[in-house]
Coordinates of C-alpha atoms and ligand atoms in Angstrom, one line a residue:
X520 CA 0.0 0.0 0.0
X521 CA 1.5 3.3 -0.9
X522 CA 1.7 6.3 1.4
X523 CA -1.2 8.1 -0.2
X524 CA -3.6 5.2 0.3
X525 CA -2.5 4.9 3.9
X526 CA -3.3 8.5 4.5
X527 CA -6.7 8.1 2.9
X528 CA -7.5 5.0 5.1
X529 CA -6.3 6.9 8.2
X530 CA -8.7 9.7 7.3
X531 CA -11.7 7.4 6.9
X532 CA -11.2 5.5 10.1
X533 CA -12.6 7.3 13.2
X534 CA -9.9 5.9 15.5
X535 CA -6.3 6.8 14.5
X536 CA -5.2 3.8 12.4
X537 CA -1.7 2.4 12.8
X538 CA 0.5 3.8 10.1
X539 CA 3.8 2.5 9.0
X540 CA 5.6 0.3 11.6
X541 CA 9.2 -0.8 11.5
X542 CA 9.4 -4.6 11.3
X543 CA 12.2 -7.1 11.7
X544 CA 12.1 -7.5 7.9
X545 CA 12.6 -3.7 7.5
X546 CA 15.7 -3.8 9.8
X547 CA 17.1 -6.8 7.9
X548 CA 17.0 -4.8 4.7
X549 CA 18.3 -1.5 6.0
X550 CA 21.5 -1.8 4.0
X551 CA 19.7 -2.0 0.6
X552 CA 16.5 0.0 1.1
X553 CA 17.6 3.6 0.4
X554 CA 14.5 5.5 1.5
X555 CA 15.1 5.2 5.2
X556 CA 17.9 4.8 7.7
X557 CA 16.7 2.4 10.5
X558 CA 19.9 1.1 12.1
X559 CA 23.1 2.3 13.5
X560 CA 25.7 1.5 10.8
X561 CA 23.1 1.8 7.9
X562 CA 22.5 -2.0 8.1
X563 CA 22.9 -4.5 10.9
X564 CA 26.3 -5.4 9.4
X565 CA 27.3 -1.8 10.1
X566 CA 29.0 -1.4 6.7
X567 CA 28.0 2.2 6.5
X568 CA 27.6 1.9 2.7
X569 CA 24.9 3.4 0.6
X570 CA 24.0 2.2 -2.9
X571 CA 22.9 5.8 -3.8
X572 CA 24.9 7.7 -6.4
X573 CA 23.1 10.9 -7.2
X574 CA 25.7 12.6 -5.1
X575 CA 28.8 11.4 -6.8
X576 CA 32.3 12.6 -7.7
X577 CA 30.9 14.9 -10.4
X578 CA 27.9 16.3 -8.5
X579 CA 29.2 16.5 -4.9
X580 CA 30.3 20.1 -5.6
X581 CA 26.6 21.0 -5.9
X582 CA 25.8 19.9 -2.4
X583 CA 24.1 22.7 -0.3
X584 CA 22.8 22.7 3.3
X585 CA 19.1 22.4 3.0
X586 CA 18.5 22.9 6.7
X587 CA 20.3 23.0 10.1
X588 CA 18.7 22.3 13.5
X589 CA 20.3 23.4 16.8
X590 CA 20.1 21.1 19.8
X591 CA 20.0 24.3 21.8
X592 CA 20.4 24.4 25.6
X593 CA 23.2 25.9 27.6
X594 CA 25.1 22.7 27.8
X595 CA 26.6 21.4 24.5
X596 CA 29.7 19.2 24.5
X597 CA 30.4 16.2 22.2
X598 CA 27.8 15.2 19.6
X599 CA 28.6 11.7 18.4
X600 CA 25.2 10.6 17.2
X601 CA 23.9 9.0 14.0
X602 CA 20.4 10.1 13.0
X603 CA 17.7 7.7 11.9
X604 CA 15.2 8.5 9.1
X605 CA 11.8 7.0 8.7
X606 CA 8.4 8.0 7.4
X607 CA 9.3 11.6 6.9
X608 CA 10.9 12.0 10.3
X609 CA 14.5 12.2 11.4
X610 CA 15.3 10.9 14.9
X611 CA 18.5 12.2 16.3
X612 CA 20.0 12.1 19.8
X613 CA 22.1 14.8 21.4
X614 CA 24.4 15.2 24.3
X615 CA 23.0 14.9 27.9
X616 CA 20.6 12.1 26.8
X617 CA 18.3 14.1 24.6
X618 CA 16.2 12.9 21.6
X619 CA 14.8 15.1 18.8
X620 CA 12.2 14.2 16.2
X621 CA 12.5 16.5 13.2
X622 CA 10.6 16.9 9.9
X623 CA 13.2 15.4 7.5
X624 CA 12.5 17.9 4.7
X625 CA 12.6 21.1 6.7
X626 CA 14.3 20.4 10.1
X627 CA 11.3 21.6 12.0
X628 CA 11.0 20.1 15.4
X629 CA 8.1 17.7 16.0
X630 CA 9.0 16.7 19.6
X631 CA 11.9 16.6 22.0
X632 CA 12.7 14.3 24.9
X633 CA 15.1 15.3 27.6
X634 CA 16.0 12.6 30.1
X635 CA 16.1 13.9 33.7
X636 CA 19.6 13.0 34.7
X637 CA 20.4 12.8 38.4
X638 CA 23.3 14.5 40.0
X639 CA 26.4 12.3 40.2
X640 CA 26.3 10.5 36.9
X641 CA 29.7 9.1 36.1
X642 CA 30.3 9.1 32.3
X643 CA 34.0 8.5 31.8
X644 CA 34.3 10.2 28.4
X645 CA 31.9 13.1 28.0
X646 CA 28.1 13.3 28.1
X647 CA 27.7 11.9 24.6
X648 CA 25.1 9.6 23.0
X649 CA 25.7 7.6 19.8
X650 CA 22.2 7.2 18.5
X651 CA 18.8 5.6 18.8
X652 CA 17.1 2.5 17.5
X653 CA 13.6 2.2 15.9
X654 CA 11.2 -0.7 16.0
X655 CA 7.4 -1.0 15.8
X656 CA 6.1 2.4 16.8
X657 CA 9.0 3.1 19.2
X658 CA 12.3 4.9 19.4
X659 CA 14.8 3.3 21.9
X660 CA 17.8 5.0 23.4
X661 CA 20.1 4.8 26.4
X662 CA 20.8 7.4 29.0
X663 CA 23.9 8.5 30.9
X664 CA 22.4 7.2 34.2
X665 CA 22.4 3.7 32.7
X666 CA 18.7 3.4 31.6
X667 CA 17.1 2.3 28.4
X668 CA 14.0 4.2 27.3
X669 CA 11.3 3.5 24.8
X670 CA 9.5 6.5 23.3
X671 CA 6.4 6.6 21.1
X672 CA 7.9 7.8 17.8
X673 CA 4.9 10.0 17.0
X674 CA 4.7 11.9 20.3
X675 CA 7.9 11.3 22.2
X676 CA 5.8 9.9 25.1
X677 CA 7.6 7.4 27.4
X678 CA 6.4 3.8 26.6
X679 CA 8.8 2.2 29.2
X680 CA 11.9 3.1 31.0
X681 CA 14.2 0.5 32.6
X682 CA 17.3 0.6 34.6
X683 CA 20.3 -1.3 33.1
X684 CA 22.5 -0.8 36.2
X685 CA 23.3 1.6 39.1
X686 CA 24.9 4.8 37.8
X687 CA 26.3 5.4 41.3
X688 CA 28.6 2.4 40.8
X689 CA 29.9 3.9 37.6
X690 CA 27.6 2.4 35.1
X691 CA 26.3 4.6 32.2
X692 CA 25.0 4.0 28.6
X693 CA 25.9 5.7 25.4
X694 CA 25.7 3.3 22.4
X695 CA 22.9 3.0 19.9
X696 CA 20.8 -0.1 20.9
X697 CA 20.5 -3.0 18.5
X698 CA 17.1 -4.6 17.6
X699 CA 17.0 -8.3 16.7
X700 CA 13.9 -10.5 16.6
X701 CA 11.9 -8.2 18.8
X702 CA 14.7 -7.8 21.4
X703 CA 16.4 -4.6 22.3
X704 CA 20.1 -5.5 22.8
X705 CA 22.4 -3.2 24.8
X706 CA 25.8 -3.3 26.4
X707 CA 26.9 -1.0 29.2
X708 CA 29.6 1.5 29.9
X709 CA 31.8 2.1 32.9
X710 CA 35.0 0.2 32.4
X711 CA 37.1 2.9 34.2
X712 CA 35.1 2.3 37.4
X713 CA 35.5 -1.4 37.9
X714 CA 32.0 -2.3 36.8
X715 CA 31.2 -5.7 35.2
X716 CA 30.5 -5.5 31.5
X717 CA 27.3 -7.3 30.3
X718 CA 25.2 -7.6 27.2
X719 CA 21.5 -7.6 27.8
X720 CA 18.4 -8.4 25.7
X721 CA 15.0 -6.9 26.6
X722 CA 11.5 -7.5 25.1
X723 CA 11.0 -4.5 22.9
X724 CA 7.3 -4.2 23.8
X725 CA 7.6 -3.9 27.6
X726 CA 11.3 -3.7 28.4
X727 CA 11.4 -6.9 30.5
X728 CA 14.8 -8.6 30.6
X729 CA 15.0 -11.7 28.5
X730 CA 18.7 -12.6 29.0
X731 CA 21.8 -11.1 30.4
X732 CA 25.4 -12.2 29.6
X733 CA 28.2 -10.8 31.8
X734 CA 31.3 -10.8 29.8
X735 CA 33.8 -11.4 32.5
X736 CA 34.6 -15.1 33.5
X737 CA 33.0 -16.3 36.8
X738 CA 29.8 -14.2 36.5
X739 CA 26.5 -16.0 36.1
X740 CA 24.2 -15.3 33.1
X741 CA 20.4 -15.0 33.2
X742 CA 17.7 -16.3 30.9
X743 CA 14.0 -15.8 31.3
X744 CA 14.3 -14.8 35.0
X745 CA 16.6 -17.8 35.9
X746 CA 20.3 -18.4 36.1
X747 CA 21.6 -19.7 32.8
X748 CA 25.3 -20.5 32.6
X749 CA 28.5 -19.1 34.0
X750 CA 30.6 -17.0 31.7
X751 CA 33.9 -18.9 31.1
X752 CA 35.5 -20.8 34.0
X753 CA 36.0 -19.2 37.4
X754 CA 39.6 -18.1 37.9
X755 CA 40.9 -19.7 34.7
X756 CA 42.4 -16.4 33.5
X757 CA 41.9 -14.0 36.5
X758 CA 43.7 -14.2 39.8
X759 CA 41.8 -14.0 43.1
X760 CA 38.7 -11.8 43.3
X761 CA 39.8 -9.4 40.6
X762 CA 37.1 -10.8 38.2
X763 CA 34.4 -9.4 40.5
X764 CA 35.3 -5.9 39.4
X765 CA 36.8 -6.9 36.0
X766 CA 35.5 -4.2 33.7
X767 CA 35.2 -5.3 30.0
X768 CA 32.3 -3.0 29.3
X769 CA 30.8 -3.6 25.8
X770 CA 30.2 0.1 25.5
X771 CA 30.1 0.6 21.7
X772 CA 27.1 -1.8 21.0
X773 CA 27.2 -4.5 18.5
X774 CA 26.6 -6.0 15.1
X775 CA 24.1 -8.7 14.1
X776 CA 25.2 -11.1 11.4
X777 CA 22.0 -12.6 10.1
X778 CA 23.9 -15.1 7.9
X779 CA 25.3 -16.8 11.0
X780 CA 22.5 -15.7 13.4
X781 CA 25.2 -14.2 15.7
X782 CA 25.4 -11.0 17.7
X783 CA 29.0 -9.7 17.7
X784 CA 29.9 -7.4 20.6
X785 CA 33.4 -6.1 21.5
X786 CA 34.4 -5.7 25.2
X787 CA 36.5 -3.0 26.8
X788 CA 39.6 -3.0 29.0
X789 CA 39.9 -5.2 32.0
X790 CA 39.9 -3.3 35.3
X791 CA 42.0 -1.8 36.7
X792 CA 44.4 -0.5 34.1
X793 CA 47.4 -1.6 36.3
X794 CA 47.8 -5.1 34.7
X795 CA 50.3 -6.3 37.3
X796 CA 47.4 -6.8 39.7
X797 CA 45.7 -9.3 37.4
X798 CA 48.3 -11.4 35.6
X799 CA 46.6 -13.7 33.1
X800 CA 44.6 -13.3 29.8
X801 CA 41.6 -11.8 31.7
X802 CA 38.9 -13.3 29.6
X803 CA 36.6 -12.0 28.1
X804 CA 37.9 -8.4 28.4
X805 CA 39.5 -6.7 25.3
X806 CA 37.8 -9.3 23.1
X807 CA 35.1 -9.8 20.4
X808 CA 32.3 -12.2 21.4
X809 CA 29.9 -14.1 19.1
X810 CA 26.6 -14.4 21.1
X811 CA 23.5 -16.4 20.4
X812 CA 20.7 -13.8 20.1
X813 CA 18.0 -16.2 21.5
X814 CA 19.8 -17.3 24.7
X815 CA 22.8 -15.0 25.3
X816 CA 25.2 -17.9 25.2
X817 CA 28.7 -17.1 24.0
X818 CA 29.3 -19.0 20.7
X819 CA 32.9 -17.9 20.2
X820 CA 35.5 -15.4 21.3
X821 CA 38.5 -13.7 19.9
X822 CA 40.7 -11.7 22.3
X823 CA 42.6 -8.9 20.6
X824 CA 44.7 -8.0 23.6
X825 CA 45.3 -10.7 26.3
X826 CA 46.5 -9.4 29.6
X827 CA 45.7 -5.9 28.4
X828 CA 47.7 -3.1 30.0
X829 CA 47.3 0.0 27.9
X830 CA 43.6 0.6 28.0
X831 CA 43.2 -1.0 24.6
X832 CA 39.5 -1.6 24.8
X833 CA 38.4 -4.3 22.3
X834 CA 35.0 -2.7 21.7
X835 CA 35.5 -1.8 18.0
X836 CA 32.7 -2.7 15.6
X837 CA 33.0 -6.0 13.7
X838 CA 31.9 -5.8 10.1
X839 CA 30.8 -9.0 8.2
X840 CA 31.7 -9.0 4.5
X841 CA 32.7 -11.3 1.7
X842 CA 36.2 -11.0 0.4
X843 CA 37.3 -11.1 -3.2
X844 CA 37.8 -14.8 -3.1
X845 CA 34.3 -15.4 -1.8
X846 CA 35.3 -16.1 1.9
X847 CA 33.0 -14.9 4.7
X848 CA 35.0 -12.7 6.9
X849 CA 34.7 -10.4 9.9
X850 CA 36.8 -7.2 9.9
X851 CA 37.7 -5.1 12.9
X852 CA 40.2 -2.3 13.5
X853 CA 41.3 -2.4 17.1
X854 CA 42.3 0.3 19.5
X855 CA 45.6 -1.6 19.8
X856 CA 46.6 -0.5 16.3
X857 CA 46.0 -3.7 14.4
X858 CA 43.4 -4.4 11.7
X859 CA 42.0 -8.0 12.0
X860 CA 40.3 -10.4 9.7
X861 CA 38.3 -13.3 11.4
X862 CA 36.4 -16.2 10.0
X863 CA 32.7 -15.3 9.8
X864 CA 31.5 -18.7 11.0
X865 CA 33.4 -19.0 14.2
X866 CA 35.5 -15.9 14.8
X867 CA 38.7 -17.8 14.2
X868 CA 41.8 -15.6 13.5
X869 CA 42.6 -15.2 9.8
X870 CA 45.1 -12.3 9.4
X871 CA 46.1 -9.0 10.9
X872 CA 48.1 -5.9 10.0
X873 CA 49.2 -2.7 11.7
X874 CA 47.1 0.3 10.5
X875 CA 49.0 3.0 12.4
X876 CA 52.7 3.7 12.5
X877 CA 55.3 3.0 15.2
X878 CA 53.3 0.5 17.2
X879 CA 55.5 -0.2 20.2
X880 CA 53.7 -2.6 22.6
X881 CA 53.7 -5.6 20.2
X882 CA 56.0 -6.4 17.2
X883 CA 53.1 -8.0 15.4
X884 CA 50.3 -10.6 15.6
X885 CA 51.3 -14.3 15.6
X886 CA 49.8 -17.0 13.5
X887 CA 47.6 -17.9 16.5
X888 CA 46.1 -14.4 16.5
X889 CA 47.9 -13.4 19.8
X890 CA 50.1 -10.3 19.9
X891 CA 53.8 -10.8 20.0
X892 CA 54.4 -8.6 23.1
X893 CA 57.4 -6.3 23.6
X894 CA 57.7 -7.0 27.3
X895 CA 59.7 -3.8 27.9
X896 CA 56.7 -1.8 26.7
X897 CA 54.4 -2.8 29.4
X898 CA 54.2 -0.1 32.1
X899 CA 56.4 -1.1 35.0
X900 CA 55.1 -2.8 38.2
X901 CA 54.8 -0.3 41.0
X902 CA 55.4 -3.1 43.5
X903 CA 58.9 -3.5 42.0
X904 CA 59.7 0.2 42.3
X905 CA 61.9 1.6 45.1
X906 CA 59.1 3.2 47.1
X907 CA 56.3 1.1 45.7
X908 CA 54.1 3.9 44.5
X909 CA 55.0 4.3 40.9
X910 CA 56.2 1.8 38.3
X911 CA 58.6 2.5 35.4
X912 CA 57.2 5.0 32.8
X913 CA 57.1 3.7 29.3
X914 CA 56.5 5.5 25.9
X915 CA 53.8 3.4 24.2
X916 CA 52.2 3.6 20.8
X917 CA 49.3 3.9 20.2
X918 CA 48.2 6.1 23.0
X919 CA 45.3 4.8 25.1
X920 CA 42.8 6.6 23.0
X921 CA 43.7 4.2 20.3
X922 CA 44.8 3.7 16.8
X923 CA 41.1 3.9 16.4
X924 CA 38.6 4.7 19.1
X925 CA 34.8 4.4 18.9
X926 CA 34.5 6.2 15.5
X927 CA 33.3 3.6 13.0
X928 CA 35.0 2.6 9.8
X929 CA 33.0 2.1 6.6
X930 CA 33.2 -0.8 4.1
X931 CA 32.6 0.1 0.4
X932 CA 30.9 -2.5 -1.6
X933 CA 32.2 -0.6 -4.6
X934 CA 35.9 -0.6 -4.0
X935 CA 36.1 -3.4 -1.5
X936 CA 38.1 -1.2 0.9
X937 CA 37.6 -0.4 4.5
X938 CA 37.9 3.3 5.4
X939 CA 39.3 3.7 8.9
X940 CA 39.3 7.0 10.8
X941 CA 42.6 6.4 12.5
X942 CA 44.9 8.4 14.8
X943 CA 48.7 8.5 15.2
X944 CA 49.7 9.2 18.8
X945 CA 51.5 7.7 21.7
X946 CA 51.6 8.2 25.5
X947 CA 53.8 8.2 28.5
X948 CA 52.1 5.7 30.8
X949 CA 52.9 4.4 34.3
X950 CA 51.2 2.2 36.8
X951 CA 50.3 3.0 40.4
X952 CA 48.8 1.0 43.3
X953 CA 45.0 1.0 43.4
X954 CA 42.3 -0.6 45.4
X955 CA 38.6 -0.9 44.3
X956 CA 36.2 1.6 45.8
X957 CA 32.6 1.7 44.5
X958 CA 31.9 4.7 42.2
X959 CA 35.5 5.8 42.1
X960 CA 37.9 5.7 39.1
X961 CA 39.7 2.3 39.1
X962 CA 42.8 2.8 37.0
X963 CA 46.0 2.5 38.9
X964 CA 47.7 4.4 36.1
X965 CA 48.8 7.9 35.0
X966 CA 49.4 9.0 31.4
X967 CA 50.0 11.8 29.0
X968 CA 49.0 11.5 25.3
X969 CA 51.3 13.2 22.8
X970 CA 51.3 13.4 19.0
X971 CA 53.7 11.3 16.9
X972 CA 54.0 13.7 13.9
X973 CA 54.1 17.5 13.6
X974 CA 51.6 17.9 10.8
X975 CA 48.8 15.4 11.7
X976 CA 47.3 13.1 14.3
X977 CA 44.2 12.0 12.3
X978 CA 44.5 9.9 9.2
X979 CA 41.6 8.4 7.2
X980 CA 43.1 5.1 5.9
X981 CA 41.8 3.0 3.0
X982 CA 42.6 -0.6 3.7
X983 CA 42.3 -3.4 1.1
X984 CA 41.4 -6.5 3.1
X985 CA 42.3 -8.8 0.1
X986 CA 46.0 -7.7 0.0
X987 CA 46.1 -6.3 3.6
X988 CA 47.7 -3.1 2.5
X989 CA 46.9 0.6 3.0
X990 CA 46.0 2.0 -0.4
X991 CA 46.1 5.6 0.7
X992 CA 45.6 7.9 3.7
X993 CA 44.2 11.4 4.1
X994 CA 45.9 13.2 7.0
X995 CA 44.2 15.6 9.3
X996 CA 45.8 17.9 11.9
X997 CA 43.3 17.2 14.7
X998 CA 42.5 13.6 15.8
X999 CA 39.6 12.0 13.8
X1000 CA 36.7 11.3 16.1
X1001 CA 33.7 10.7 13.8
X1002 CA 32.6 7.8 11.7
X1003 CA 33.1 7.3 8.0
X1004 CA 30.4 6.5 5.3
X1005 CA 31.0 5.2 1.8
X1006 CA 28.6 5.4 -1.2
X1007 CA 28.2 4.0 -4.7
X1008 CA 28.8 7.6 -5.9
X1009 CA 32.6 6.9 -5.5
X1010 CA 32.7 8.9 -2.3
X1011 CA 33.7 8.5 1.3
X1012 CA 32.3 11.1 3.8
X1013 CA 33.8 11.8 7.3
X1014 CA 34.0 14.7 9.7
X1015 CA 36.9 16.6 11.3
X1016 CA 37.2 18.3 14.7
X1017 CA 38.1 21.5 12.7
X1018 CA 34.4 21.6 11.7
X1019 CA 34.4 20.1 8.2
X1020 CA 32.4 17.3 6.7
X1021 CA 34.6 16.0 3.9
X1022 CA 33.9 14.0 0.8
X1023 CA 36.9 12.2 -0.7
X1024 CA 37.4 10.2 -3.9
X1025 CA 37.1 6.5 -2.7
X1026 CA 40.0 5.4 -4.9
X1027 CA 42.5 8.3 -4.5
X1028 CA 41.6 10.1 -1.3
X1029 CA 41.4 13.4 -3.0
X1030 CA 39.2 15.8 -1.1
X1031 CA 36.4 16.7 -3.5
X1032 CA 34.1 18.7 -1.2
X1033 CA 34.1 20.2 2.2
X1034 CA 31.5 22.1 4.3
X1035 CA 32.3 24.0 7.5
X1036 CA 29.5 23.1 10.0
X1037 CA 30.5 25.6 12.7
X1038 CA 31.8 23.2 15.3
X1039 CA 33.8 20.0 15.3
X1040 CA 32.2 17.0 13.5
X1041 CA 32.5 13.9 15.6
X1042 CA 29.3 12.3 14.5
X1043 CA 28.2 9.6 12.0
X1044 CA 27.1 10.7 8.5
X1045 CA 24.1 9.1 6.8
X1046 CA 22.4 9.4 3.4
X1047 CA 19.0 8.4 2.0
X1048 CA 16.6 9.4 -0.8
X1049 CA 13.2 10.8 -0.6
X1050 CA 10.0 9.7 -2.6
X1051 CA 11.0 12.1 -5.4
X1052 CA 14.4 10.4 -5.8
X1053 CA 16.4 13.2 -4.3
X1054 CA 19.5 12.0 -2.3
X1055 CA 20.1 13.7 1.1
X1056 CA 23.1 13.7 3.4
X1057 CA 23.1 14.5 7.1
X1058 CA 25.6 14.7 9.9
X1059 CA 25.7 16.1 13.5
X1060 CA 28.2 18.7 14.5
X1061 CA 29.5 19.5 18.0
X1062 CA 33.1 19.2 19.2
X1063 CA 33.7 17.1 22.3
X1064 CA 34.1 13.5 23.4
X1065 CA 37.1 12.0 25.1
X1066 CA 39.9 14.0 23.4
X1067 CA 39.4 17.3 25.2
X1068 CA 39.0 15.5 28.6
X1069 CA 41.8 12.9 28.4
X1070 CA 44.0 14.0 25.5
X1071 CA 47.0 15.4 27.5
X1072 CA 49.2 17.4 25.1
X1073 CA 46.8 16.7 22.2
X1074 CA 44.0 18.3 24.2
X1075 CA 46.0 21.4 24.7
X1076 CA 46.8 21.5 21.0
X1077 CA 43.1 21.4 20.0
X1078 CA 41.8 23.6 22.9
X1079 CA 40.9 26.3 20.4
X1080 CA 38.0 24.3 19.0
X1081 CA 34.5 25.4 20.0
X1082 CA 31.7 23.3 21.2
X1083 CA 28.3 23.2 19.4
X1084 CA 25.3 21.0 18.9
X1085 CA 23.4 20.8 15.6
X1086 CA 22.4 18.5 12.8
X1087 CA 23.1 19.7 9.3
X1088 CA 21.3 18.3 6.2
X1089 CA 22.4 18.6 2.6
X1090 CA 21.1 17.9 -0.8
X1091 CA 21.6 19.1 -4.4
X1092 CA 19.2 21.9 -5.2
X1093 CA 16.5 21.2 -7.8
X1094 CA 17.9 23.7 -10.3
X1095 CA 21.3 22.0 -10.2
X1096 CA 19.8 18.5 -10.2
X1097 CA 18.0 19.4 -13.5
X1098 CA 21.1 20.8 -15.1
X1099 CA 23.1 17.7 -14.2
X1100 CA 20.7 15.4 -16.1
Ligands
CA179 CA1 38.8 1.9 28.6

């Protein structure tokens, strides 16, 4: 039934008739249906690739801002969200746990939801939010006080509101939820506070917990209100009681690979940062987990950084794809500086390569997928120091904010390349004694991030997964902190803290178009087409995130950048569309 008929039917019925509703089938086709954007990652494989090509290498110079919407408020800070587009409406989240519904053609506000955040929330890395999910008639998003909220998409009214965990213990929530088979699937945040990472599935209709999978060994899972299975084997890779406050927060959300019916979530650093207190692999921190969406059972795991000691969270997105030889693969670019290929069926290691320069903590990845450690590059044990209060300082690369942090890479179905928003930096890091205290930072480390090169920190890198080589890179003075998107128009879009949304040639890296949005772009661009076949592009703008808070010398270097909060939407004007035909 087309949209006009639906409108007529709704007019005839006395009671408001249900209009379009997002189904599981809609979510499954989000990567190929171009008239909406229903999932984080523009498809549950998170490839961030659009088959649209009206905006292409020839026409991109004609892009104009059609509208801009300000998130307003006195408080701005980092805007790391990805908008959703459905049924004539854009749903976009802002800093401080806000959601806005906007007319997608004009940017006019339809409704706004501001979560009432308590005093004392403990977000580690700015008051950001990375986007919402849509299903049925609801919009789902998480809040900084570790709640998950369902809102009616027409009115913004609260349908349900559930606590994930206690924010006073250091839990928070910032990722875009993932919807699979009627379940709202979330991770949690708080790995710097000694929380316990967990992936949870809730009934999308009422928010009731269906299953819960802690990701640190020794903790018990839950299924349908009862204990299910223990994660891993108690004390197999963790000494003493350290697993009880073991971190591993799956704070960036996950992918769903429908071909293997597997959820894939990455897990953050083990806690505390001082690795000498927890000698062992510390499963399943700093890992990728394949999880059964029906039960929450772990099907496979791959640990990128065993006995992690540099804050190399293993949360990065895992993108299913088929390589040139027809093999099913999973690709992920880790915070530790290595780009990995895994087997799509079972997560088994296939290959790895460094994607940033001067990696110091490991000399490479062995054939078993484990890093070949440089033992001298582990921060020294404070217990071995003369006064016992500070271990040996080491210069380690990458710095703890990572060769790549949360900002997502894109996979172009056109070129077969991954486009990785990477950063080149290192750190002085040292370890200190630490004991766990609820709601307090649980690090046992000190650090200063510094640039590696004079002219750039950020570098958008094009990686060919078939040859495992970097085809080109586009350097940027400030660190890249927003996601990339590729299109069939031969373009890759990504933002810079300097305020630009860039479009580059996907084969050469040449910058073909830029627009200054007024504040740093650390968001996730999207594109879609309307019912008249016009292609639109949108990105949020607003500098912030972890770099200004944790970036040491780099933070000083970029202290001149101004905060903001807006979503800017572009298209090619009708007159220029006509002349291009
Ligand atoms: Ca961390």
